[in-house]
Short mmCIF file of C-alpha atoms in Angstrom, two decimals:
data_model
loop_
_atom_site.label_atom_id
_atom_site.label_comp_id
_atom_site.label_asym_id
_atom_site.label_seq_id
_atom_site.Cartn_x
_atom_site.Cartn_y
_atom_site.Cartn_z
CA MET I 9 -13.89 17.89 -14.03
CA PHE I 10 -17.54 17.46 -14.97
CA ILE I 11 -20.44 18.24 -12.66
CA GLN I 12 -23.44 15.93 -12.92
CA GLU I 13 -26.98 16.50 -11.75
CA VAL I 14 -28.55 13.33 -10.36
CA SER I 15 -32.17 13.91 -9.37
CA VAL I 16 -35.49 12.26 -8.75
CA GLU I 17 -39.05 13.56 -8.41
CA VAL I 18 -40.86 12.13 -5.40
CA ASN I 19 -44.26 11.02 -6.70
CA SER I 20 -45.21 8.92 -3.70
CA GLU I 21 -46.10 9.33 -0.02
CA TYR I 22 -42.70 8.00 1.04
CA SER I 23 -40.72 10.30 3.34
CA LYS I 24 -38.51 12.69 1.38
CA ASP I 25 -36.08 12.79 4.31
CA GLU I 26 -35.62 9.02 4.15
CA LEU I 27 -35.26 9.14 0.36
CA TYR I 28 -32.61 11.81 0.88
CA GLN I 29 -30.65 9.26 2.95
CA GLU I 30 -31.10 6.67 0.21
CA PHE I 31 -29.62 9.23 -2.18
CA ASN I 32 -26.66 9.60 0.17
CA LEU I 33 -26.08 5.87 -0.09
CA LEU I 34 -26.31 6.02 -3.88
CA MET I 35 -23.60 8.68 -3.93
CA GLU I 36 -21.42 6.48 -1.70
CA PHE I 37 -21.89 3.52 -4.04
CA TYR I 38 -20.99 5.67 -7.07
CA ARG I 39 -17.87 6.69 -5.20
CA GLY I 40 -17.01 3.10 -4.23
CA ASN I 41 -17.30 2.07 -7.86
CA GLY I 42 -14.95 4.84 -8.97
CA GLN I 43 -17.69 6.66 -10.91
CA SER I 44 -17.70 9.88 -8.89
CA GLN I 45 -14.86 11.90 -7.36
CA GLY I 46 -14.41 13.41 -3.93
CA ARG I 47 -16.34 12.53 -0.83
CA ILE I 48 -18.81 15.40 -0.46
CA GLU I 49 -21.21 16.64 -3.12
CA SER I 50 -23.99 19.20 -2.92
CA GLN I 51 -27.27 17.46 -2.20
CA TYR I 52 -30.59 19.09 -1.45
CA ILE I 53 -34.39 18.82 -1.44
CA TYR I 54 -36.42 21.43 -3.30
CA GLY I 55 -40.14 20.87 -3.42
CA ASN I 56 -40.69 17.26 -4.44
CA LYS I 57 -37.27 16.92 -6.04
CA ILE I 58 -34.09 15.48 -4.51
CA THR I 59 -30.86 16.46 -6.27
CA ALA I 60 -27.15 15.66 -5.91
CA LEU I 61 -24.27 17.25 -7.82
CA PRO I 62 -21.30 14.84 -7.91
CA PHE I 63 -18.01 15.42 -9.74
CA THR I 64 -16.94 12.97 -12.47
CA LEU I 65 -13.87 12.52 -14.67
CA GLU I 66 -15.89 11.85 -17.83
CA LYS I 67 -19.26 13.01 -19.09
CA ASN I 68 -20.54 9.43 -19.11
CA SER I 69 -18.98 8.29 -15.82
CA LEU I 70 -22.46 7.64 -14.37
CA ALA I 71 -23.69 5.73 -17.42
CA LYS I 72 -25.65 2.57 -16.62
CA GLU I 73 -23.09 0.27 -18.24
CA LYS I 74 -20.49 1.42 -15.69
CA ASN I 75 -22.69 0.66 -12.66
CA ASN I 76 -21.98 -2.24 -10.35
CA ILE I 77 -24.62 -4.31 -8.59
CA TYR I 78 -24.73 -2.01 -5.55
CA VAL I 79 -25.36 1.10 -7.64
CA ASN I 80 -28.07 -0.65 -9.65
CA LYS I 81 -29.83 -2.00 -6.56
CA ARG I 82 -29.82 1.44 -4.91
CA ILE I 83 -31.19 3.09 -8.06
CA GLU I 84 -33.93 0.46 -8.29
CA LYS I 85 -34.87 1.00 -4.64
CA ILE I 86 -35.01 4.81 -4.96
CA GLN I 87 -37.11 4.61 -8.11
CA THR I 88 -39.54 2.18 -6.49
CA LEU I 89 -39.90 4.25 -3.30
CA SER I 90 -40.29 7.53 -5.18
CA ASN I 91 -42.47 6.14 -7.97
CA SER I 92 -40.22 7.99 -10.40
CA VAL I 93 -37.16 7.56 -12.62
CA ILE I 94 -33.76 8.99 -11.68
CA SER I 95 -32.49 11.63 -14.10
CA ILE I 96 -28.76 12.12 -14.79
CA LYS I 97 -27.36 14.98 -16.86
CA THR I 98 -24.11 16.93 -17.17
CA VAL I 99 -24.63 20.52 -15.99
CA GLY I 100 -21.13 22.00 -16.15
CA LYS I 101 -17.38 21.74 -15.65
CA THR I 102 -15.10 22.87 -12.85
CA ILE I 103 -12.91 24.80 -15.30
CA GLU I 104 -13.76 25.88 -18.83
CA ASP I 105 -10.87 24.14 -20.60
CA TYR I 106 -11.19 20.81 -18.79
CA ASN I 107 -11.15 18.15 -21.51
CA GLY I 108 -11.31 14.97 -19.52
CA CYS I 109 -9.01 12.33 -18.10
CA CYS I 110 -6.43 9.99 -19.63
CA LYS I 111 -7.22 9.02 -23.22
CA CYS I 112 -4.06 6.99 -23.90
CA GLU I 113 -4.62 3.77 -25.80
CA LYS I 114 -2.28 2.02 -23.37
CA SER I 115 -0.36 3.43 -20.41
CA GLU I 116 3.36 2.77 -20.08
CA PHE I 117 2.76 2.55 -16.34
CA TYR I 118 0.33 3.60 -13.62
CA LEU I 119 1.13 5.69 -10.56
CA LEU I 120 -0.71 5.57 -7.22
CA ILE I 121 -0.73 9.15 -5.93
CA THR I 122 -2.94 11.70 -4.18
CA ASN I 123 -2.71 14.74 -1.92
CA LEU I 124 -4.72 16.76 0.57
CA VAL I 125 -6.78 18.75 -1.94
CA SER I 126 -7.07 16.28 -4.83
CA ILE I 127 -10.43 14.88 -5.90
CA ASP I 128 -8.91 13.21 -8.97
CA SER I 129 -8.55 9.46 -9.25
CA PRO I 130 -5.64 8.18 -7.11
CA VAL I 131 -4.40 6.26 -10.16
CA THR I 132 -2.53 8.34 -12.75
CA CYS I 133 -1.26 7.49 -16.24
CA GLY I 134 2.52 7.45 -16.64
CA ASN I 135 2.23 8.65 -20.25
CA CYS I 136 0.07 11.77 -19.94
CA ASN I 137 0.01 12.32 -16.15
CA LYS I 138 -3.80 12.44 -16.19
CA SER I 139 -6.29 10.55 -14.02
CA ILE I 140 -7.33 7.00 -14.79
CA PRO I 141 -10.99 6.47 -13.78
CA LEU I 142 -11.02 3.52 -11.42
CA TYR I 143 -13.88 1.89 -13.34
CA ARG I 144 -11.48 1.37 -16.25
CA LEU I 145 -9.52 -1.04 -14.07
CA PRO I 146 -10.67 -4.59 -13.41
CA LYS I 147 -12.84 -4.76 -10.30
CA TYR I 148 -10.49 -4.67 -7.31
CA TYR I 149 -12.65 -6.02 -4.50
CA ASP I 150 -16.37 -6.76 -3.99
CA PHE I 151 -17.48 -5.25 -7.33
CA GLY I 152 -15.62 -1.99 -6.63
CA TYR I 153 -12.47 -0.20 -5.47
CA MET I 154 -12.89 0.54 -1.76
CA PRO I 155 -9.39 -0.68 -0.67
CA ILE I 156 -7.86 1.88 -3.06
CA LEU I 157 -10.17 4.61 -1.79
CA ARG I 158 -9.42 3.76 1.84
CA TRP I 159 -5.70 4.19 1.14
CA GLU I 160 -6.50 7.51 -0.54
CA THR I 161 -8.41 8.68 2.54
CA ASN I 162 -5.57 7.57 4.84
CA TYR I 163 -2.98 9.38 2.74
CA GLN I 164 -5.00 12.59 2.60
CA SER I 165 -5.53 12.44 6.37
CA CYS I 166 -1.76 12.22 6.88
CA ASP I 167 -1.21 15.06 4.42
CA ARG I 168 -3.71 17.20 6.36
CA LEU I 169 -1.91 16.53 9.65
CA GLN I 170 1.51 17.40 8.27
CA MET I 171 0.19 20.55 6.59
CA ASN I 172 -1.56 21.73 9.78
CA CYS I 173 1.80 21.39 11.59
CA GLU I 174 0.50 21.23 15.18
CA VAL I 175 -0.81 17.72 15.89
CA GLY I 176 0.89 14.57 14.63
CA GLU I 177 2.97 16.40 12.00
CA ARG I 178 6.14 14.31 12.34
CA TRP I 179 4.23 11.02 12.53
CA ALA I 180 2.15 11.89 9.45
CA LEU I 181 5.21 13.01 7.48
CA ASN I 182 6.99 9.75 8.30
CA GLN I 183 3.93 7.79 7.14
CA MET I 184 4.13 9.58 3.78
CA GLN I 185 7.86 9.44 3.14
CA GLU I 186 9.13 6.27 4.84
CA ILE I 187 9.04 3.17 2.65
CA ASN I 188 8.27 0.84 5.57
CA SER I 189 5.45 2.89 7.13
CA GLN I 190 1.96 1.43 7.45
CA LEU I 191 0.68 3.89 4.85
CA SER I 192 3.39 3.01 2.32
CA LYS I 193 2.93 -0.71 2.89
CA GLN I 194 -0.80 -0.33 2.32
CA GLY I 195 -0.19 1.61 -0.91
CA ILE I 196 2.48 -0.75 -2.24
CA LYS I 197 0.19 -3.72 -1.62
CA ILE I 198 -2.41 -1.95 -3.77
CA THR I 199 0.05 -1.19 -6.59
CA LYS I 200 1.05 -4.85 -6.71
CA LYS I 201 -2.59 -5.91 -6.97
CA ILE I 202 -3.34 -3.35 -9.71
CA GLU I 203 -0.32 -4.55 -11.68
CA GLU I 204 -1.45 -8.15 -11.22
CA LEU I 205 -4.94 -7.29 -12.50
CA THR I 206 -3.86 -5.12 -15.45
CA ASN I 207 -0.39 -6.39 -16.44
CA ILE I 208 0.67 -2.72 -16.44
CA PRO I 209 3.64 -1.72 -14.20
CA THR I 210 2.21 0.22 -11.26
CA PHE I 211 4.33 2.53 -9.10
CA TYR I 212 3.86 4.06 -5.67
CA PHE I 213 4.58 7.75 -5.14
CA LEU I 214 6.80 8.19 -2.08
CA TYR I 215 6.51 11.71 -0.66
CA ASN I 216 9.79 13.53 0.02
CA TYR I 217 10.22 16.56 2.25
CA ARG I 218 13.94 17.23 2.66
CA LYS I 219 15.19 20.80 2.72
CA GLN I 220 18.76 20.05 1.64
CA GLU I 221 18.47 19.50 -2.11
CA LYS I 222 22.15 18.59 -2.51
CA ASP I 223 21.60 15.60 -0.22
CA ASN I 224 18.68 14.47 -2.33
CA ILE I 225 20.15 14.48 -5.83
CA ASN I 226 22.48 11.54 -5.25
CA ARG I 227 20.41 9.54 -2.79
CA ASN I 228 19.64 5.93 -3.66
CA CYS I 229 16.35 4.06 -3.71
CA PRO I 230 15.25 3.73 -0.07
CA ASN I 231 14.15 0.13 -0.65
CA CYS I 232 16.96 -1.54 -2.64
CA ASN I 233 19.67 1.15 -2.22
CA GLU I 234 20.38 1.19 -5.96
CA LYS I 235 20.67 4.29 -8.15
CA TRP I 236 17.26 5.58 -9.21
CA SER I 237 17.82 9.18 -10.34
CA LEU I 238 16.27 10.00 -13.72
CA LYS I 239 18.49 11.70 -16.30
CA GLU I 240 15.64 14.04 -17.13
CA ARG I 241 12.76 15.01 -14.88
CA LYS I 242 9.44 13.63 -16.13
CA PHE I 243 6.38 15.67 -15.19
CA PHE I 244 6.99 16.31 -11.48
CA TYR I 245 9.22 13.39 -10.42
CA ASP I 246 13.01 12.93 -10.32
CA PHE I 247 13.45 9.35 -9.10
CA LYS I 248 12.07 6.07 -10.41
CA CYS I 249 13.01 2.55 -9.36
CA ASP I 250 11.69 0.03 -11.87
CA ASP I 251 12.57 -2.91 -9.62
CA CYS I 252 10.89 -1.60 -6.46
CA ARG I 253 8.09 0.19 -8.33
CA ILE I 254 8.44 3.48 -6.46
CA ILE I 255 8.67 7.07 -7.70
CA SER I 256 9.66 10.24 -5.84
CA THR I 257 10.88 13.83 -6.18
CA ILE I 258 13.99 15.72 -5.10
CA SER I 259 11.81 17.61 -2.66
CA SER I 260 8.05 17.94 -2.46
CA ASN I 261 8.44 21.55 -1.31
CA SER I 262 10.97 22.64 -3.97
#
């Protein structure tokens, strides 16, 4: 993943502390528009300069043409208050051989998926298994993608509870692996909307934590009860129901 440096010189008498908060809002709007990844980025004041270091999937993820109205209004406000122009430049990558996100001309299908530690896009390409930047999708709601990101936060919160094992583990696990849970219903509603907007089949990843593998191999789709086992495993998943638009694995801990 790429690391961007977003900075501004404060050439006015306006409070740097208040401008710092305006920068926080700008980072939130970048996130809501799918332009930056993760929820926390390094941000600091040094001298008269305020700097943030967000993660992005592409070098040009923060390019002006990808901004929505909220990002543009926040940039305009910061530049006016600081009497300066915001600077954006790529300063590095998280790993040396990172070469970007999905570059497929057209995806066979999309997959809605995340986990506790992921800062990738929650939408993945079914061809290459790489992230799809949300800004490549049609606007989902209010010039951005917040309903998708709220599901992502909910899912990761459940994943954190079930990994910590002491508080709410069983409830969180059921939210992740039961087709009729609130979390799954929220995610499936999103996949239906993405498919409606893009005309690309969009699947929901249903978590599976079952220790007895032999009981998993022949299990049917939990929604329609039809056979859904794949003849050959693709990437990390073993089950795919084209009618119900759900995907799963034999066991998420295998």
